[in-house]
Coordinates of N, CA and C in Angstrom, one line a residue:
M25 N 79.2 110.8 91.2 CA 79.3 110.1 89.8 C 80.0 109.3 90.1
A26 N 79.3 108.2 89.2 CA 80.2 106.6 89.1 C 81.5 106.8 88.2
T27 N 82.5 106.2 89.2 CA 84.0 106.3 88.3 C 84.1 105.1 88.3
K28 N 84.5 104.2 87.1 CA 84.7 103.2 87.0 C 86.2 102.6 87.1
A29 N 87.0 103.7 86.9 CA 88.2 103.7 87.3 C 88.8 103.3 88.8
S30 N 89.9 102.9 89.2 CA 90.2 102.8 90.6 C 90.8 104.0 90.9
H31 N 90.5 104.7 92.0 CA 91.0 105.7 92.6 C 92.3 105.5 93.3
E32 N 93.4 106.3 92.9 CA 94.7 106.2 93.6 C 94.8 106.0 95.2
H33 N 94.3 106.8 95.6 CA 94.4 107.3 97.1 C 92.9 106.7 98.0
C34 N 92.4 106.3 97.4 CA 90.9 105.6 98.0 C 91.2 104.4 98.7
I35 N 90.8 104.6 100.1 CA 91.3 103.5 101.1 C 90.8 102.2 100.5
F36 N 89.3 102.2 100.0 CA 88.8 100.7 99.9 C 89.6 100.5 98.5
C37 N 89.9 101.4 97.4 CA 90.6 101.1 96.3 C 91.9 100.2 96.7
R38 N 92.8 100.6 97.6 CA 94.0 100.4 98.0 C 93.7 99.1 98.4
I39 N 92.5 99.0 99.5 CA 92.1 97.5 100.0 C 92.1 96.4 98.8
A40 N 91.4 96.9 97.8 CA 90.7 96.0 96.5 C 92.2 95.7 95.9
R41 N 93.1 96.6 95.7 CA 94.2 96.1 95.0 C 95.2 95.5 95.8
R42 N 94.9 95.0 97.1 CA 95.7 94.5 98.0 C 96.9 95.3 98.6
E43 N 96.8 96.6 98.5 CA 98.2 97.3 98.9 C 98.2 97.7 100.5
L44 N 96.8 97.5 100.9 CA 96.6 97.7 102.3 C 96.3 96.3 102.7
S45 N 96.3 95.6 104.1 CA 96.3 94.6 104.0 C 94.6 94.6 105.2
A46 N 93.7 94.0 104.7 CA 92.7 93.6 105.5 C 92.1 92.4 105.9
H47 N 91.3 91.8 106.8 CA 90.8 90.3 107.1 C 90.0 90.0 106.4
V48 N 90.2 89.7 105.0 CA 89.0 89.3 103.9 C 88.4 88.0 104.6
V49 N 86.9 88.2 104.2 CA 86.0 86.9 104.4 C 85.6 86.1 103.3
Y50 N 85.3 87.2 102.2 CA 84.9 86.7 100.9 C 85.3 87.8 100.0
E51 N 85.2 87.1 98.7 CA 86.1 87.8 97.5 C 85.7 87.0 96.2
S52 N 85.0 87.9 95.3 CA 84.7 87.5 94.0 C 85.2 88.1 92.9
E53 N 84.8 87.9 91.7 CA 85.1 88.8 90.6 C 84.8 90.4 90.5
Q54 N 83.6 90.6 91.4 CA 83.2 92.1 91.4 C 83.1 92.6 92.8
V55 N 83.4 91.9 94.0 CA 83.2 92.4 95.3 C 84.5 91.7 96.2
I56 N 84.6 92.5 97.5 CA 85.1 91.8 98.2 C 84.8 92.2 99.6
A57 N 84.7 91.2 100.7 CA 84.2 91.5 101.9 C 85.3 91.4 103.1
F58 N 85.5 92.5 103.9 CA 86.6 92.3 105.1 C 85.8 92.9 106.2
L59 N 86.7 92.6 107.2 CA 86.3 92.9 109.0 C 86.7 94.4 108.8
D60 N 85.8 95.5 109.7 CA 86.0 96.9 109.8 C 87.0 96.6 110.9
I61 N 88.2 97.5 111.0 CA 88.9 97.6 111.8 C 88.6 98.3 113.0
N62 N 87.7 99.1 113.0 CA 86.7 99.7 114.0 C 85.5 99.6 114.0
P63 N 85.3 98.2 114.4 CA 83.9 97.6 114.5 C 83.0 98.4 115.4
I64 N 81.7 98.4 115.1 CA 80.6 98.7 116.0 C 80.5 97.1 117.1
R65 N 80.6 96.2 116.4 CA 80.8 94.9 117.4 C 81.7 94.1 116.4
L66 N 82.5 93.3 117.1 CA 83.4 92.0 116.6 C 82.5 91.6 115.3
G67 N 83.1 91.2 114.3 CA 82.3 90.9 113.2 C 81.8 91.8 112.3
H68 N 81.9 93.0 112.5 CA 81.4 94.0 111.3 C 82.2 93.6 110.4
I69 N 81.6 93.7 109.1 CA 81.8 93.3 108.0 C 81.6 94.8 106.9
Q70 N 82.7 95.2 106.1 CA 82.5 96.0 104.9 C 82.6 95.1 103.6
I71 N 81.5 95.3 102.9 CA 81.4 94.6 101.8 C 81.7 95.8 100.7
I72 N 82.6 95.9 99.8 CA 82.9 96.6 98.9 C 83.1 96.0 97.4
P73 N 82.6 97.3 96.3 CA 82.9 96.6 94.8 C 84.5 96.7 94.5
L74 N 84.9 96.1 93.8 CA 86.5 95.9 93.6 C 86.6 97.2 92.6
E75 N 85.6 97.6 91.9 CA 85.9 98.6 90.9 C 85.4 100.1 92.0
H76 N 85.8 101.1 91.5 CA 85.5 102.6 92.2 C 84.1 102.8 91.9
F77 N 83.3 103.1 92.7 CA 82.1 103.9 92.5 C 81.6 104.5 93.5
D78 N 81.4 105.9 93.4 CA 81.5 106.6 94.5 C 80.3 106.4 95.8
Y79 N 78.8 106.1 95.3 CA 78.0 106.2 96.2 C 77.1 104.7 95.6
F80 N 76.3 104.1 96.6 CA 75.7 102.9 96.1 C 74.8 103.0 95.2
D81 N 74.2 104.4 94.7 CA 73.3 104.5 93.7 C 73.7 104.8 92.5
D82 N 75.4 104.7 92.4 CA 76.1 104.7 91.2 C 76.4 103.1 90.7
L83 N 76.2 102.6 91.7 CA 76.5 101.0 91.3 C 75.6 100.2 90.1
P84 N 76.3 99.5 89.2 CA 75.3 98.6 88.6 C 74.6 97.5 89.2
T85 N 73.3 97.5 88.7 CA 72.4 96.7 89.6 C 73.1 95.2 89.9
S86 N 73.8 94.6 88.7 CA 74.4 93.1 89.2 C 75.4 93.5 90.4
V87 N 76.1 94.9 90.6 CA 77.0 94.4 91.6 C 76.2 95.0 92.9
A88 N 75.3 95.6 92.8 CA 74.4 95.9 94.4 C 73.8 94.8 94.3
A89 N 73.3 93.9 93.6 CA 72.5 92.6 93.7 C 73.4 91.6 94.4
E90 N 74.9 91.6 94.2 CA 75.8 90.6 94.5 C 76.5 91.2 95.9
I91 N 76.3 92.4 96.1 CA 76.6 93.0 97.4 C 75.4 92.6 98.4
L92 N 74.3 92.7 98.1 CA 73.1 92.2 99.0 C 73.2 90.7 99.2
S93 N 73.4 90.0 98.2 CA 73.4 88.3 98.2 C 74.3 88.0 99.4
V94 N 75.6 88.7 98.9 CA 76.6 88.5 99.8 C 76.5 88.9 101.3
G95 N 76.0 90.1 101.4 CA 75.6 90.4 102.6 C 74.5 89.5 103.2
Q96 N 73.6 88.6 103.1 CA 72.7 88.1 103.3 C 73.7 86.4 103.7
D97 N 74.6 86.2 102.9 CA 75.0 85.1 103.4 C 76.1 85.3 104.6
L98 N 76.6 86.5 104.7 CA 77.3 86.8 105.8 C 76.6 86.9 107.1
A99 N 75.3 87.5 106.8 CA 74.6 87.6 108.0 C 74.4 86.5 108.6
R100 N 73.8 85.2 107.9 CA 73.7 84.0 108.3 C 74.9 83.6 109.3
A101 N 76.1 83.6 108.4 CA 77.4 83.3 109.0 C 77.4 84.0 110.5
L102 N 77.5 85.4 110.4 CA 77.6 86.1 111.7 C 76.8 85.9 112.8
K103 N 75.4 85.1 112.5 CA 74.3 84.8 113.5 C 74.9 83.6 114.4
T104 N 75.5 82.7 113.8 CA 76.5 81.7 114.1 C 77.6 82.1 114.9
V105 N 78.7 82.7 114.3 CA 79.9 83.2 114.7 C 79.6 84.1 116.2
C106 N 78.8 85.0 115.8 CA 78.7 86.1 116.8 C 77.6 85.8 117.9
N107 N 76.9 84.8 117.8 CA 75.7 84.1 118.7 C 74.9 85.2 119.0
V108 N 74.4 85.9 117.6 CA 73.1 86.8 117.8 C 72.0 86.5 116.7
S109 N 71.0 87.0 117.1 CA 69.6 86.6 116.5 C 69.4 87.8 115.4
R110 N 69.9 88.7 115.3 CA 69.9 89.9 114.4 C 71.3 90.3 113.8
V111 N 71.2 90.8 112.3 CA 72.5 91.3 111.8 C 72.1 92.3 110.9
A112 N 72.6 93.7 111.1 CA 72.4 94.9 110.3 C 73.1 94.8 109.1
F113 N 72.2 95.3 108.2 CA 72.7 95.5 106.7 C 72.6 96.9 106.3
L114 N 73.4 97.7 105.9 CA 73.1 99.3 105.5 C 74.2 99.6 104.7
F115 N 73.7 100.2 103.5 CA 74.5 101.2 103.0 C 74.6 102.6 103.4
T116 N 75.9 103.2 103.8 CA 75.9 104.2 104.3 C 76.4 105.1 103.1
G117 N 77.7 105.7 103.4 CA 78.5 106.5 102.3 C 78.8 107.9 102.8
G118 N 78.7 108.1 104.1 CA 78.9 109.4 104.6 C 80.4 109.5 105.0
D119 N 81.0 108.7 105.0 CA 82.4 108.4 105.6 C 83.8 108.2 104.9
I120 N 83.4 107.4 103.6 CA 84.3 107.1 102.5 C 83.6 106.8 101.1
P121 N 83.7 107.9 100.4 CA 83.3 107.9 99.0 C 83.5 106.7 97.9
H122 N 83.5 105.6 98.5 CA 83.5 104.4 97.6 C 82.5 103.9 98.1
A123 N 81.5 103.4 97.3 CA 80.3 102.6 97.7 C 80.5 101.3 98.6
H124 N 79.8 101.1 99.6 CA 80.0 99.9 100.7 C 78.9 99.9 101.2
A125 N 78.8 98.7 101.8 CA 77.5 98.1 102.4 C 78.3 97.5 104.0
H126 N 77.6 98.1 105.1 CA 78.0 97.5 106.3 C 77.2 96.4 106.8
V127 N 78.0 95.1 107.6 CA 77.1 94.1 107.8 C 77.4 94.0 109.4
V128 N 76.5 94.1 110.0 CA 76.9 94.3 111.6 C 76.0 93.4 112.3
P129 N 76.8 92.6 113.0 CA 76.1 91.3 114.3 C 75.3 92.5 115.4
M130 N 74.1 92.3 115.5 CA 73.4 93.3 116.3 C 73.4 92.7 118.0
V131 N 74.1 93.2 119.0 CA 74.1 92.9 120.1 C 73.3 93.4 120.9
E132 N 73.1 94.7 120.9 CA 72.2 95.7 121.6 C 71.3 96.1 120.8
F133 N 70.2 96.8 120.9 CA 69.1 97.2 119.9 C 69.6 98.6 119.3
D134 N 70.7 99.2 120.1 CA 70.9 100.4 119.4 C 72.1 100.7 119.1
D135 N 73.0 99.3 118.5 CA 74.0 99.3 117.9 C 73.9 100.2 116.5
I136 N 73.0 100.2 115.9 CA 72.6 101.1 114.9 C 71.5 102.0 115.1
T137 N 72.1 103.1 115.2 CA 70.5 104.3 115.8 C 70.8 105.3 114.8
S138 N 69.7 105.9 114.4 CA 69.5 107.2 113.9 C 69.3 108.2 115.0
R139 N 70.2 109.5 114.5 CA 70.1 110.5 115.5 C 68.7 110.9 115.6
R140 N 67.9 110.7 114.8 CA 66.3 111.1 114.9 C 65.8 110.4 116.3
Y141 N 66.3 109.5 116.8 CA 65.3 109.1 117.8 C 66.6 109.1 119.4
I142 N 67.4 110.0 119.3 CA 68.5 110.4 120.3 C 67.9 111.9 121.0
V143 N 67.7 111.6 122.3 CA 67.1 113.0 122.9 C 68.0 113.9 123.0
A144 N 68.9 113.7 123.5 CA 70.1 114.6 123.9 C 70.3 115.7 122.5
E145 N 70.5 117.3 122.9 CA 70.4 117.9 121.8 C 72.1 117.8 120.9
H146 N 73.1 118.0 122.0 CA 74.5 118.0 121.6 C 75.1 116.8 122.0
I147 N 75.8 116.1 120.9 CA 76.0 114.4 120.9 C 77.7 114.7 120.4
N148 N 78.2 114.0 121.3 CA 79.7 114.0 121.2 C 80.1 112.4 120.4
Y149 N 80.7 112.5 119.4 CA 81.0 111.1 118.9 C 82.6 110.9 118.9
C150 N 83.3 109.5 119.2 CA 84.5 109.1 118.9 C 84.5 108.3 118.2
D151 N 85.9 107.9 117.6 CA 85.8 106.8 116.9 C 85.9 105.5 117.6
A152 N 85.1 104.3 117.1 CA 85.1 103.2 117.5 C 86.7 102.9 117.9
P153 N 86.6 101.8 119.1 CA 88.1 101.4 119.1 C 88.7 100.4 118.3
R154 N 89.8 100.4 117.9 CA 90.4 99.5 116.8 C 90.2 98.1 117.3
A155 N 90.1 97.0 116.6 CA 89.9 95.9 117.2 C 91.3 95.5 117.0
A156 N 91.6 94.3 117.8 CA 92.9 93.8 118.0 C 93.1 93.0 117.0
E157 N 94.4 92.9 116.0 CA 94.7 91.8 114.9 C 94.2 90.6 115.4
S158 N 94.7 90.1 116.3 CA 94.1 88.8 116.9 C 92.7 88.7 116.6
D159 N 92.0 89.1 117.2 CA 90.7 89.0 117.3 C 90.0 89.0 116.1
L160 N 90.5 89.9 115.2 CA 90.1 90.3 113.8 C 90.3 89.0 113.0
A161 N 91.9 88.4 113.0 CA 92.2 87.1 112.6 C 91.2 85.9 113.0
S162 N 91.0 85.8 114.0 CA 90.5 84.5 114.5 C 88.8 84.8 113.9
C163 N 88.4 85.9 114.2 CA 86.8 86.2 113.6 C 86.6 85.9 112.2
A164 N 87.7 86.4 111.7 CA 87.7 86.5 110.0 C 87.8 84.6 109.6
A165 N 88.3 84.1 110.3 CA 88.6 82.6 110.0 C 87.2 81.7 110.5
L166 N 86.8 82.3 111.5 CA 85.3 81.9 111.9 C 84.2 82.0 110.7
I167 N 84.3 83.0 110.4 CA 83.2 83.5 109.3 C 83.8 82.9 108.0
R168 N 84.8 83.0 107.6 CA 85.0 82.0 106.2 C 84.7 80.7 106.3
A169 N 85.0 80.1 107.5 CA 84.5 78.5 107.5 C 83.1 78.4 107.9
S170 N 82.2 79.4 108.1 CA 80.9 79.3 108.1 C 80.2 79.6 106.8
L171 N 81.0 80.1 106.0 CA 80.3 80.4 104.6 C 80.0 78.9 103.7

């Protein structure tokens, strides 16, 4: 269910309120985009609405449209900055209940892979490694300059 009020302990609300630091690459009156600290690939960006909405289907159409538009702009920047020909854009929602989109530079064809296509019956997952602050800072600067 959509909740317009900010959630006190939601990590993305805390980033939107600037209580937690983030490597911001874009911000408007409705959304903020920042580098994921546990990126699939360096340059992996999260786009979130500043207001709290649990899931993407709770978003007002205007906010969802801005997230998509910003995602397209960021994808073009990532193609240049990360020297890739493809960038993935997806809404997920399984990890943090605050609507968000991922924009991921695709280095390998399986950077974003569905379990449906994995042959192994038992799969182990681990957290993606945390990116170095210096790598995030320089990547964010390059992305902002490319917008």
